[in-house]
């Protein structure tokens, strides 16, 4: 089997090599927060810990803990939440970090420059540590899709038997004179993720800002942490980081959302005009439909089907 592996397919789980710390303002709440990312052991997954709250409640980065998907993804448990987790989760997935404890001193992960680049660089500086437990891959075996009118997101089996790559094809199509259709494809690897996805920033339309603010959203939003699209141009002086920065950012969001499956994916994902709500609906549908996938891990350099154990873990996690 080993000959079918891409160089970036890891056999073993990982964590960060040392503690990482950053602070900033949340995009939606406008609240200041400090975040510490700590190394942790195998099979822990990604866990958020609200250190600013008595008894420091823990919220696992799992699909069942998603409590809101309106303009960002919020995780919560027993009434305690942490919001705008998607860019940090995308950084973990994209770089291949399976386990980490994320201590948060505030209600929302800081938006930084609107992209995942600052966090990704901090993780790269800290380094990635390999653990002894095999990493699991969820291999799509049958197409599975969620749809909302013309919007959809679907997972398809890998192009070749034995393939472990995760390829994303994404199309956005807005009815706006400046931003209409953009498409982007990527086969994920840490290098491709860093070069093509991490620096794409959050964006929004000027026409929506007032309504969003009235609804208590984007209170921390500025031209320093979001691309704002006016009638015929963007308002940011420095311009765009990529001509198709918008669709690349949607791919970043999607990676963060899909990572809530808690396992690396082997297959192909097609998305058309999707967002956090539809992405999360797909994750839930995948969990509910185990006939559409299997889970494999390396046992002495051979891939073994561990789907039954994984299904049990999913049901009880
Ligand atoms: Zn985003």
PDB file of C-alpha atoms and ligand atoms in Angstrom:
ATOM      1  CA  UNK A   1       0.000   0.000   0.000  1.00  0.00           C
ATOM      2  CA  UNK A   2       2.850   2.350   0.859  1.00  0.00           C
ATOM      3  CA  UNK A   3       3.587   3.170  -2.803  1.00  0.00           C
ATOM      4  CA  UNK A   4       0.225   4.909  -3.104  1.00  0.00           C
ATOM      5  CA  UNK A   5       1.001   7.327  -0.327  1.00  0.00           C
ATOM      6  CA  UNK A   6       1.648  10.961  -0.982  1.00  0.00           C
ATOM      7  CA  UNK A   7       4.765  12.240   0.765  1.00  0.00           C
ATOM      8  CA  UNK A   8       2.623  14.268   3.161  1.00  0.00           C
ATOM      9  CA  UNK A   9       0.481  11.369   4.300  1.00  0.00           C
ATOM     10  CA  UNK A  10       1.547  10.714   7.866  1.00  0.00           C
ATOM     11  CA  UNK A  11       1.282   7.346   9.521  1.00  0.00           C
ATOM     12  CA  UNK A  12       1.194   8.767  13.017  1.00  0.00           C
ATOM     13  CA  UNK A  13      -0.756  11.412  14.870  1.00  0.00           C
ATOM     14  CA  UNK A  14       0.863  14.710  15.754  1.00  0.00           C
ATOM     15  CA  UNK A  15       0.685  17.602  18.192  1.00  0.00           C
ATOM     16  CA  UNK A  16       2.408  20.978  18.416  1.00  0.00           C
ATOM     17  CA  UNK A  17       5.994  20.820  19.639  1.00  0.00           C
ATOM     18  CA  UNK A  18       5.667  23.563  22.253  1.00  0.00           C
ATOM     19  CA  UNK A  19       3.198  26.118  23.599  1.00  0.00           C
ATOM     20  CA  UNK A  20       2.081  28.874  21.235  1.00  0.00           C
ATOM     21  CA  UNK A  21       0.442  32.094  22.365  1.00  0.00           C
ATOM     22  CA  UNK A  22      -1.339  34.887  20.518  1.00  0.00           C
ATOM     23  CA  UNK A  23      -3.924  37.578  21.281  1.00  0.00           C
ATOM     24  CA  UNK A  24      -6.267  39.880  19.464  1.00  0.00           C
ATOM     25  CA  UNK A  25      -9.794  41.046  18.833  1.00  0.00           C
ATOM     26  CA  UNK A  26     -12.700  38.796  17.856  1.00  0.00           C
ATOM     27  CA  UNK A  27     -14.324  39.648  14.515  1.00  0.00           C
ATOM     28  CA  UNK A  28     -17.903  39.349  15.713  1.00  0.00           C
ATOM     29  CA  UNK A  29     -17.802  40.125  19.463  1.00  0.00           C
ATOM     30  CA  UNK A  30     -15.031  42.741  19.276  1.00  0.00           C
ATOM     31  CA  UNK A  31     -13.727  41.178  22.512  1.00  0.00           C
ATOM     32  CA  UNK A  32     -10.035  40.848  23.228  1.00  0.00           C
ATOM     33  CA  UNK A  33      -8.813  37.300  23.844  1.00  0.00           C
ATOM     34  CA  UNK A  34      -5.543  35.504  24.451  1.00  0.00           C
ATOM     35  CA  UNK A  35      -5.119  31.979  23.109  1.00  0.00           C
ATOM     36  CA  UNK A  36      -2.552  29.397  24.211  1.00  0.00           C
ATOM     37  CA  UNK A  37      -2.072  26.239  22.147  1.00  0.00           C
ATOM     38  CA  UNK A  38      -0.468  23.455  24.200  1.00  0.00           C
ATOM     39  CA  UNK A  39       0.943  20.093  23.086  1.00  0.00           C
ATOM     40  CA  UNK A  40      -1.050  17.055  24.153  1.00  0.00           C
ATOM     41  CA  UNK A  41      -1.075  13.290  23.797  1.00  0.00           C
ATOM     42  CA  UNK A  42      -2.548  10.862  21.270  1.00  0.00           C
ATOM     43  CA  UNK A  43      -6.294  10.518  20.599  1.00  0.00           C
ATOM     44  CA  UNK A  44      -7.142  13.735  22.442  1.00  0.00           C
ATOM     45  CA  UNK A  45      -8.165  15.618  19.312  1.00  0.00           C
ATOM     46  CA  UNK A  46      -8.529  19.388  19.411  1.00  0.00           C
ATOM     47  CA  UNK A  47     -10.038  20.696  22.643  1.00  0.00           C
ATOM     48  CA  UNK A  48     -10.942  24.273  23.547  1.00  0.00           C
ATOM     49  CA  UNK A  49     -10.720  25.249  27.214  1.00  0.00           C
ATOM     50  CA  UNK A  50     -12.368  28.475  28.386  1.00  0.00           C
ATOM     51  CA  UNK A  51      -9.700  29.457  30.934  1.00  0.00           C
ATOM     52  CA  UNK A  52     -11.427  32.762  31.735  1.00  0.00           C
ATOM     53  CA  UNK A  53     -14.447  30.924  33.204  1.00  0.00           C
ATOM     54  CA  UNK A  54     -14.515  29.203  36.634  1.00  0.00           C
ATOM     55  CA  UNK A  55     -13.625  25.471  36.442  1.00  0.00           C
ATOM     56  CA  UNK A  56     -12.269  26.048  32.905  1.00  0.00           C
ATOM     57  CA  UNK A  57     -14.935  24.161  30.894  1.00  0.00           C
ATOM     58  CA  UNK A  58     -13.706  22.024  27.991  1.00  0.00           C
ATOM     59  CA  UNK A  59     -15.364  22.060  24.572  1.00  0.00           C
ATOM     60  CA  UNK A  60     -14.149  19.421  22.136  1.00  0.00           C
ATOM     61  CA  UNK A  61     -13.821  20.347  18.473  1.00  0.00           C
ATOM     62  CA  UNK A  62     -16.505  17.883  17.439  1.00  0.00           C
ATOM     63  CA  UNK A  63     -19.486  18.234  15.138  1.00  0.00           C
ATOM     64  CA  UNK A  64     -21.924  17.546  17.968  1.00  0.00           C
ATOM     65  CA  UNK A  65     -20.669  20.670  19.776  1.00  0.00           C
ATOM     66  CA  UNK A  66     -21.496  23.049  16.917  1.00  0.00           C
ATOM     67  CA  UNK A  67     -24.097  25.469  18.297  1.00  0.00           C
ATOM     68  CA  UNK A  68     -24.137  28.208  15.605  1.00  0.00           C
ATOM     69  CA  UNK A  69     -23.086  28.523  11.964  1.00  0.00           C
ATOM     70  CA  UNK A  70     -24.305  32.040  11.207  1.00  0.00           C
ATOM     71  CA  UNK A  71     -21.385  33.957   9.579  1.00  0.00           C
ATOM     72  CA  UNK A  72     -18.895  31.894  11.628  1.00  0.00           C
ATOM     73  CA  UNK A  73     -18.737  28.564  13.432  1.00  0.00           C
ATOM     74  CA  UNK A  74     -19.397  28.523  17.179  1.00  0.00           C
ATOM     75  CA  UNK A  75     -18.738  25.529  19.419  1.00  0.00           C
ATOM     76  CA  UNK A  76     -20.430  25.164  22.780  1.00  0.00           C
ATOM     77  CA  UNK A  77     -21.231  22.827  25.629  1.00  0.00           C
ATOM     78  CA  UNK A  78     -23.495  23.329  28.648  1.00  0.00           C
ATOM     79  CA  UNK A  79     -24.077  26.965  27.722  1.00  0.00           C
ATOM     80  CA  UNK A  80     -20.376  27.866  27.363  1.00  0.00           C
ATOM     81  CA  UNK A  81     -19.223  28.782  23.856  1.00  0.00           C
ATOM     82  CA  UNK A  82     -16.174  29.660  21.835  1.00  0.00           C
ATOM     83  CA  UNK A  83     -16.810  31.332  18.503  1.00  0.00           C
ATOM     84  CA  UNK A  84     -15.083  31.851  15.145  1.00  0.00           C
ATOM     85  CA  UNK A  85     -13.067  28.666  15.520  1.00  0.00           C
ATOM     86  CA  UNK A  86     -12.912  27.859  11.801  1.00  0.00           C
ATOM     87  CA  UNK A  87      -9.615  29.520  10.816  1.00  0.00           C
ATOM     88  CA  UNK A  88      -7.696  27.996  13.727  1.00  0.00           C
ATOM     89  CA  UNK A  89      -9.261  24.578  13.041  1.00  0.00           C
ATOM     90  CA  UNK A  90      -8.336  24.940   9.363  1.00  0.00           C
ATOM     91  CA  UNK A  91      -4.724  25.682  10.369  1.00  0.00           C
ATOM     92  CA  UNK A  92      -4.622  22.493  12.463  1.00  0.00           C
ATOM     93  CA  UNK A  93      -6.114  20.363   9.698  1.00  0.00           C
ATOM     94  CA  UNK A  94      -4.088  21.950   6.906  1.00  0.00           C
ATOM     95  CA  UNK A  95      -0.776  21.546   8.746  1.00  0.00           C
ATOM     96  CA  UNK A  96      -1.710  18.084  10.003  1.00  0.00           C
ATOM     97  CA  UNK A  97      -2.031  18.734  13.747  1.00  0.00           C
ATOM     98  CA  UNK A  98      -4.269  16.025  15.218  1.00  0.00           C
ATOM     99  CA  UNK A  99      -4.102  16.856  18.928  1.00  0.00           C
ATOM    100  CA  UNK A 100      -3.856  20.147  20.828  1.00  0.00           C
ATOM    101  CA  UNK A 101      -5.300  21.842  23.898  1.00  0.00           C
ATOM    102  CA  UNK A 102      -6.448  25.361  23.030  1.00  0.00           C
ATOM    103  CA  UNK A 103      -6.791  27.540  26.123  1.00  0.00           C
ATOM    104  CA  UNK A 104      -8.939  30.574  25.361  1.00  0.00           C
ATOM    105  CA  UNK A 105      -9.207  33.616  27.640  1.00  0.00           C
ATOM    106  CA  UNK A 106     -12.314  35.101  26.039  1.00  0.00           C
ATOM    107  CA  UNK A 107     -15.438  34.205  24.027  1.00  0.00           C
ATOM    108  CA  UNK A 108     -13.997  34.286  20.504  1.00  0.00           C
ATOM    109  CA  UNK A 109     -10.793  33.257  18.711  1.00  0.00           C
ATOM    110  CA  UNK A 110      -8.998  36.459  17.599  1.00  0.00           C
ATOM    111  CA  UNK A 111      -9.464  37.230  13.919  1.00  0.00           C
ATOM    112  CA  UNK A 112      -5.839  38.454  13.544  1.00  0.00           C
ATOM    113  CA  UNK A 113      -5.450  39.736   9.937  1.00  0.00           C
ATOM    114  CA  UNK A 114      -8.612  37.939   8.761  1.00  0.00           C
ATOM    115  CA  UNK A 115      -6.645  34.939   7.506  1.00  0.00           C
ATOM    116  CA  UNK A 116      -4.999  31.890   9.075  1.00  0.00           C
ATOM    117  CA  UNK A 117      -1.484  33.017   8.077  1.00  0.00           C
ATOM    118  CA  UNK A 118      -0.362  34.487  11.440  1.00  0.00           C
ATOM    119  CA  UNK A 119      -1.507  31.383  13.365  1.00  0.00           C
ATOM    120  CA  UNK A 120      -0.013  29.024  10.782  1.00  0.00           C
ATOM    121  CA  UNK A 121       3.367  30.726  10.985  1.00  0.00           C
ATOM    122  CA  UNK A 122       3.330  30.510  14.806  1.00  0.00           C
ATOM    123  CA  UNK A 123       2.587  26.778  14.588  1.00  0.00           C
ATOM    124  CA  UNK A 124       5.377  26.276  12.053  1.00  0.00           C
ATOM    125  CA  UNK A 125       7.826  28.146  14.319  1.00  0.00           C
ATOM    126  CA  UNK A 126       6.826  25.958  17.272  1.00  0.00           C
ATOM    127  CA  UNK A 127       7.140  22.816  15.159  1.00  0.00           C
ATOM    128  CA  UNK A 128       5.096  19.644  14.855  1.00  0.00           C
ATOM    129  CA  UNK A 129       5.737  16.621  17.050  1.00  0.00           C
ATOM    130  CA  UNK A 130       4.896  13.106  15.907  1.00  0.00           C
ATOM    131  CA  UNK A 131       3.231  10.785  18.408  1.00  0.00           C
ATOM    132  CA  UNK A 132       3.146   6.986  18.532  1.00  0.00           C
ATOM    133  CA  UNK A 133      -0.543   6.384  17.774  1.00  0.00           C
ATOM    134  CA  UNK A 134      -1.512   5.787  14.112  1.00  0.00           C
ATOM    135  CA  UNK A 135      -3.519   8.517  12.422  1.00  0.00           C
ATOM    136  CA  UNK A 136      -6.928   7.572  11.053  1.00  0.00           C
ATOM    137  CA  UNK A 137      -8.218   8.432   7.606  1.00  0.00           C
ATOM    138  CA  UNK A 138     -11.875   8.545   6.695  1.00  0.00           C
ATOM    139  CA  UNK A 139     -12.075   7.227   3.141  1.00  0.00           C
ATOM    140  CA  UNK A 140     -15.206   8.168   1.230  1.00  0.00           C
ATOM    141  CA  UNK A 141     -16.656   5.070  -0.468  1.00  0.00           C
ATOM    142  CA  UNK A 142     -19.957   6.454  -1.832  1.00  0.00           C
ATOM    143  CA  UNK A 143     -20.975   9.981  -2.884  1.00  0.00           C
ATOM    144  CA  UNK A 144     -22.746  11.937  -0.148  1.00  0.00           C
ATOM    145  CA  UNK A 145     -24.252  15.388  -0.602  1.00  0.00           C
ATOM    146  CA  UNK A 146     -26.242  18.138   1.085  1.00  0.00           C
ATOM    147  CA  UNK A 147     -28.084  20.728  -0.947  1.00  0.00           C
ATOM    148  CA  UNK A 148     -30.009  23.949  -0.412  1.00  0.00           C
ATOM    149  CA  UNK A 149     -31.601  25.037  -3.703  1.00  0.00           C
ATOM    150  CA  UNK A 150     -28.617  25.617  -6.053  1.00  0.00           C
ATOM    151  CA  UNK A 151     -26.063  25.499  -3.221  1.00  0.00           C
ATOM    152  CA  UNK A 152     -24.420  22.179  -2.498  1.00  0.00           C
ATOM    153  CA  UNK A 153     -21.439  20.475  -0.949  1.00  0.00           C
ATOM    154  CA  UNK A 154     -20.640  16.825  -1.638  1.00  0.00           C
ATOM    155  CA  UNK A 155     -17.963  14.274  -0.882  1.00  0.00           C
ATOM    156  CA  UNK A 156     -16.903  11.726  -3.477  1.00  0.00           C
ATOM    157  CA  UNK A 157     -14.614   8.677  -3.273  1.00  0.00           C
ATOM    158  CA  UNK A 158     -10.929   9.203  -4.140  1.00  0.00           C
ATOM    159  CA  UNK A 159     -10.182   9.132  -7.883  1.00  0.00           C
ATOM    160  CA  UNK A 160      -8.028   6.013  -7.501  1.00  0.00           C
ATOM    161  CA  UNK A 161      -8.376   3.041  -5.181  1.00  0.00           C
ATOM    162  CA  UNK A 162      -5.909   3.373  -2.326  1.00  0.00           C
ATOM    163  CA  UNK A 163      -5.585   7.143  -2.795  1.00  0.00           C
ATOM    164  CA  UNK A 164      -5.339   9.038   0.488  1.00  0.00           C
ATOM    165  CA  UNK A 165      -5.406  12.602  -0.855  1.00  0.00           C
ATOM    166  CA  UNK A 166      -8.113  15.155  -0.070  1.00  0.00           C
ATOM    167  CA  UNK A 167      -8.968  17.343  -3.049  1.00  0.00           C
ATOM    168  CA  UNK A 168     -11.319  20.313  -2.821  1.00  0.00           C
ATOM    169  CA  UNK A 169     -13.072  21.975  -5.766  1.00  0.00           C
ATOM    170  CA  UNK A 170     -14.973  25.100  -4.753  1.00  0.00           C
ATOM    171  CA  UNK A 171     -17.059  27.598  -6.735  1.00  0.00           C
ATOM    172  CA  UNK A 172     -18.588  30.811  -5.434  1.00  0.00           C
ATOM    173  CA  UNK A 173     -21.133  32.847  -7.355  1.00  0.00           C
ATOM    174  CA  UNK A 174     -22.418  36.096  -5.870  1.00  0.00           C
ATOM    175  CA  UNK A 175     -24.888  38.421  -7.514  1.00  0.00           C
ATOM    176  CA  UNK A 176     -22.581  41.424  -7.175  1.00  0.00           C
ATOM    177  CA  UNK A 177     -21.016  43.594  -9.899  1.00  0.00           C
ATOM    178  CA  UNK A 178     -17.503  43.323  -8.387  1.00  0.00           C
ATOM    179  CA  UNK A 179     -17.536  39.713  -7.216  1.00  0.00           C
ATOM    180  CA  UNK A 180     -19.471  37.102  -9.149  1.00  0.00           C
ATOM    181  CA  UNK A 181     -17.983  33.729 -10.058  1.00  0.00           C
ATOM    182  CA  UNK A 182     -14.668  32.282  -8.828  1.00  0.00           C
ATOM    183  CA  UNK A 183     -13.469  28.664  -8.771  1.00  0.00           C
ATOM    184  CA  UNK A 184     -10.515  27.108  -7.010  1.00  0.00           C
ATOM    185  CA  UNK A 185      -9.128  23.575  -6.651  1.00  0.00           C
ATOM    186  CA  UNK A 186      -6.500  22.222  -4.315  1.00  0.00           C
ATOM    187  CA  UNK A 187      -5.134  18.845  -3.284  1.00  0.00           C
ATOM    188  CA  UNK A 188      -4.300  19.419   0.332  1.00  0.00           C
ATOM    189  CA  UNK A 189      -0.802  19.109   1.680  1.00  0.00           C
ATOM    190  CA  UNK A 190       0.794  21.314   4.339  1.00  0.00           C
ATOM    191  CA  UNK A 191       2.871  23.049   1.640  1.00  0.00           C
ATOM    192  CA  UNK A 192      -0.070  23.666  -0.717  1.00  0.00           C
ATOM    193  CA  UNK A 193      -2.207  24.813   2.204  1.00  0.00           C
ATOM    194  CA  UNK A 194       0.425  27.361   3.308  1.00  0.00           C
ATOM    195  CA  UNK A 195       1.085  28.661  -0.191  1.00  0.00           C
ATOM    196  CA  UNK A 196      -2.432  28.819  -1.556  1.00  0.00           C
ATOM    197  CA  UNK A 197      -4.986  29.038   1.234  1.00  0.00           C
ATOM    198  CA  UNK A 198      -3.795  30.325   4.618  1.00  0.00           C
ATOM    199  CA  UNK A 199      -3.313  33.976   3.708  1.00  0.00           C
ATOM    200  CA  UNK A 200      -6.747  34.445   2.088  1.00  0.00           C
ATOM    201  CA  UNK A 201      -8.732  36.847   4.268  1.00  0.00           C
ATOM    202  CA  UNK A 202     -12.279  37.036   5.531  1.00  0.00           C
ATOM    203  CA  UNK A 203     -14.447  39.215   3.299  1.00  0.00           C
ATOM    204  CA  UNK A 204     -17.774  40.952   3.387  1.00  0.00           C
ATOM    205  CA  UNK A 205     -19.931  43.321   1.377  1.00  0.00           C
ATOM    206  CA  UNK A 206     -20.188  46.953   2.440  1.00  0.00           C
ATOM    207  CA  UNK A 207     -23.940  46.760   1.727  1.00  0.00           C
ATOM    208  CA  UNK A 208     -24.280  44.116   4.497  1.00  0.00           C
ATOM    209  CA  UNK A 209     -22.152  45.755   7.199  1.00  0.00           C
ATOM    210  CA  UNK A 210     -24.873  47.894   8.753  1.00  0.00           C
ATOM    211  CA  UNK A 211     -27.341  45.020   9.015  1.00  0.00           C
ATOM    212  CA  UNK A 212     -24.657  42.719  10.440  1.00  0.00           C
ATOM    213  CA  UNK A 213     -23.771  45.310  13.098  1.00  0.00           C
ATOM    214  CA  UNK A 214     -27.460  45.727  13.996  1.00  0.00           C
ATOM    215  CA  UNK A 215     -27.500  41.964  14.546  1.00  0.00           C
ATOM    216  CA  UNK A 216     -24.486  42.122  16.858  1.00  0.00           C
ATOM    217  CA  UNK A 217     -22.026  40.793  14.271  1.00  0.00           C
ATOM    218  CA  UNK A 218     -18.690  42.102  12.889  1.00  0.00           C
ATOM    219  CA  UNK A 219     -18.227  44.431  15.880  1.00  0.00           C
ATOM    220  CA  UNK A 220     -14.474  43.863  15.678  1.00  0.00           C
ATOM    221  CA  UNK A 221     -14.336  44.077  11.872  1.00  0.00           C
ATOM    222  CA  UNK A 222     -12.019  46.640  10.267  1.00  0.00           C
ATOM    223  CA  UNK A 223     -10.133  46.976   6.990  1.00  0.00           C
ATOM    224  CA  UNK A 224      -7.150  45.489   8.858  1.00  0.00           C
ATOM    225  CA  UNK A 225      -8.892  42.143   9.369  1.00  0.00           C
ATOM    226  CA  UNK A 226     -11.349  41.821   6.493  1.00  0.00           C
ATOM    227  CA  UNK A 227     -11.622  42.588   2.805  1.00  0.00           C
ATOM    228  CA  UNK A 228     -14.618  44.866   2.333  1.00  0.00           C
ATOM    229  CA  UNK A 229     -16.279  44.914  -1.076  1.00  0.00           C
ATOM    230  CA  UNK A 230     -17.944  48.157  -2.152  1.00  0.00           C
ATOM    231  CA  UNK A 231     -20.120  48.715  -5.219  1.00  0.00           C
ATOM    232  CA  UNK A 232     -17.363  48.366  -7.824  1.00  0.00           C
ATOM    233  CA  UNK A 233     -14.116  47.787  -5.951  1.00  0.00           C
ATOM    234  CA  UNK A 234     -12.648  46.778  -2.611  1.00  0.00           C
ATOM    235  CA  UNK A 235     -12.132  49.374   0.109  1.00  0.00           C
ATOM    236  CA  UNK A 236      -8.783  48.001   1.339  1.00  0.00           C
ATOM    237  CA  UNK A 237      -5.885  50.150   0.169  1.00  0.00           C
ATOM    238  CA  UNK A 238      -3.406  47.317  -0.210  1.00  0.00           C
ATOM    239  CA  UNK A 239      -5.593  45.414  -2.673  1.00  0.00           C
ATOM    240  CA  UNK A 240      -6.016  41.659  -2.752  1.00  0.00           C
ATOM    241  CA  UNK A 241      -3.498  38.957  -1.851  1.00  0.00           C
ATOM    242  CA  UNK A 242      -4.717  36.748  -4.738  1.00  0.00           C
ATOM    243  CA  UNK A 243      -7.066  37.756  -7.592  1.00  0.00           C
ATOM    244  CA  UNK A 244      -9.334  34.933  -6.350  1.00  0.00           C
ATOM    245  CA  UNK A 245      -8.735  35.542  -2.634  1.00  0.00           C
ATOM    246  CA  UNK A 246     -12.479  35.226  -1.922  1.00  0.00           C
ATOM    247  CA  UNK A 247     -12.927  31.638  -3.059  1.00  0.00           C
ATOM    248  CA  UNK A 248      -9.627  30.699  -1.382  1.00  0.00           C
ATOM    249  CA  UNK A 249     -10.987  32.042   1.896  1.00  0.00           C
ATOM    250  CA  UNK A 250     -14.145  29.969   1.458  1.00  0.00           C
ATOM    251  CA  UNK A 251     -11.878  26.930   1.079  1.00  0.00           C
ATOM    252  CA  UNK A 252     -10.132  27.883   4.346  1.00  0.00           C
ATOM    253  CA  UNK A 253     -13.512  28.091   6.110  1.00  0.00           C
ATOM    254  CA  UNK A 254     -14.564  24.768   4.634  1.00  0.00           C
ATOM    255  CA  UNK A 255     -11.392  23.008   5.821  1.00  0.00           C
ATOM    256  CA  UNK A 256     -12.051  24.294   9.350  1.00  0.00           C
ATOM    257  CA  UNK A 257     -15.674  23.150   9.254  1.00  0.00           C
ATOM    258  CA  UNK A 258     -14.982  19.718   7.757  1.00  0.00           C
ATOM    259  CA  UNK A 259     -12.216  19.129  10.335  1.00  0.00           C
ATOM    260  CA  UNK A 260     -14.994  18.737  12.919  1.00  0.00           C
ATOM    261  CA  UNK A 261     -15.304  15.151  11.687  1.00  0.00           C
ATOM    262  CA  UNK A 262     -12.218  14.705  13.879  1.00  0.00           C
ATOM    263  CA  UNK A 263     -10.349  12.642  11.304  1.00  0.00           C
ATOM    264  CA  UNK A 264      -8.455  13.236   8.062  1.00  0.00           C
ATOM    265  CA  UNK A 265     -10.439  12.731   4.872  1.00  0.00           C
ATOM    266  CA  UNK A 266      -9.455  10.804   1.760  1.00  0.00           C
ATOM    267  CA  UNK A 267     -11.648  11.750  -1.146  1.00  0.00           C
ATOM    268  CA  UNK A 268     -12.823  14.614  -3.278  1.00  0.00           C
ATOM    269  CA  UNK A 269     -15.044  17.463  -2.125  1.00  0.00           C
ATOM    270  CA  UNK A 270     -17.125  19.591  -4.495  1.00  0.00           C
ATOM    271  CA  UNK A 271     -18.701  22.758  -3.127  1.00  0.00           C
ATOM    272  CA  UNK A 272     -20.873  25.298  -4.902  1.00  0.00           C
ATOM    273  CA  UNK A 273     -21.851  28.454  -2.996  1.00  0.00           C
ATOM    274  CA  UNK A 274     -21.531  26.610   0.296  1.00  0.00           C
ATOM    275  CA  UNK A 275     -21.040  28.210   3.721  1.00  0.00           C
ATOM    276  CA  UNK A 276     -20.688  27.231   7.367  1.00  0.00           C
ATOM    277  CA  UNK A 277     -24.310  26.005   7.664  1.00  0.00           C
ATOM    278  CA  UNK A 278     -24.170  23.688   4.646  1.00  0.00           C
ATOM    279  CA  UNK A 279     -20.619  22.536   5.487  1.00  0.00           C
ATOM    280  CA  UNK A 280     -21.779  21.536   8.933  1.00  0.00           C
ATOM    281  CA  UNK A 281     -24.888  19.796   7.532  1.00  0.00           C
ATOM    282  CA  UNK A 282     -22.553  17.655   5.405  1.00  0.00           C
ATOM    283  CA  UNK A 283     -20.419  16.730   8.437  1.00  0.00           C
ATOM    284  CA  UNK A 284     -23.541  15.650  10.338  1.00  0.00           C
ATOM    285  CA  UNK A 285     -24.812  13.651   7.346  1.00  0.00           C
ATOM    286  CA  UNK A 286     -21.459  11.870   6.990  1.00  0.00           C
ATOM    287  CA  UNK A 287     -21.564  10.870  10.667  1.00  0.00           C
ATOM    288  CA  UNK A 288     -25.131   9.575  10.275  1.00  0.00           C
ATOM    289  CA  UNK A 289     -24.367   7.570   7.115  1.00  0.00           C
ATOM    290  CA  UNK A 290     -21.526   5.147   7.874  1.00  0.00           C
ATOM    291  CA  UNK A 291     -22.292   3.179   4.691  1.00  0.00           C
ATOM    292  CA  UNK A 292     -20.664   6.025   2.716  1.00  0.00           C
ATOM    293  CA  UNK A 293     -17.184   5.704   4.252  1.00  0.00           C
ATOM    294  CA  UNK A 294     -14.665   3.532   6.000  1.00  0.00           C
ATOM    295  CA  UNK A 295     -11.933   4.481   8.433  1.00  0.00           C
ATOM    296  CA  UNK A 296      -8.424   3.119   8.022  1.00  0.00           C
ATOM    297  CA  UNK A 297      -5.221   3.421   9.985  1.00  0.00           C
ATOM    298  CA  UNK A 298      -1.733   2.048   9.609  1.00  0.00           C
ATOM    299  CA  UNK A 299      -0.970  -1.088  11.529  1.00  0.00           C
ATOM    300  CA  UNK A 300       2.644  -2.119  10.967  1.00  0.00           C
ATOM    301  CA  UNK A 301       2.810  -0.167   7.697  1.00  0.00           C
ATOM    302  CA  UNK A 302      -0.353  -1.731   6.284  1.00  0.00           C
ATOM    303  CA  UNK A 303      -3.708  -0.012   6.218  1.00  0.00           C
ATOM    304  CA  UNK A 304      -6.311  -1.684   8.404  1.00  0.00           C
ATOM    305  CA  UNK A 305     -10.053  -1.030   8.434  1.00  0.00           C
ATOM    306  CA  UNK A 306     -10.955   0.336  11.870  1.00  0.00           C
ATOM    307  CA  UNK A 307     -14.438   1.568  10.954  1.00  0.00           C
ATOM    308  CA  UNK A 308     -16.277  -0.339  13.728  1.00  0.00           C
ATOM    309  CA  UNK A 309     -14.103   1.149  16.490  1.00  0.00           C
ATOM    310  CA  UNK A 310     -14.362   4.606  14.914  1.00  0.00           C
ATOM    311  CA  UNK A 311     -18.153   4.390  14.712  1.00  0.00           C
ATOM    312  CA  UNK A 312     -18.271   3.468  18.377  1.00  0.00           C
ATOM    313  CA  UNK A 313     -15.969   6.385  19.188  1.00  0.00           C
ATOM    314  CA  UNK A 314     -18.132   8.764  17.149  1.00  0.00           C
ATOM    315  CA  UNK A 315     -21.266   7.582  18.934  1.00  0.00           C
ATOM    316  CA  UNK A 316     -19.787   8.010  22.414  1.00  0.00           C
ATOM    317  CA  UNK A 317     -17.384  10.962  21.936  1.00  0.00           C
TER     318      UNK A 317
HETATM  319 ZN1  LIG B   1     -13.538  32.695   7.416  1.00  0.00          ZN
END
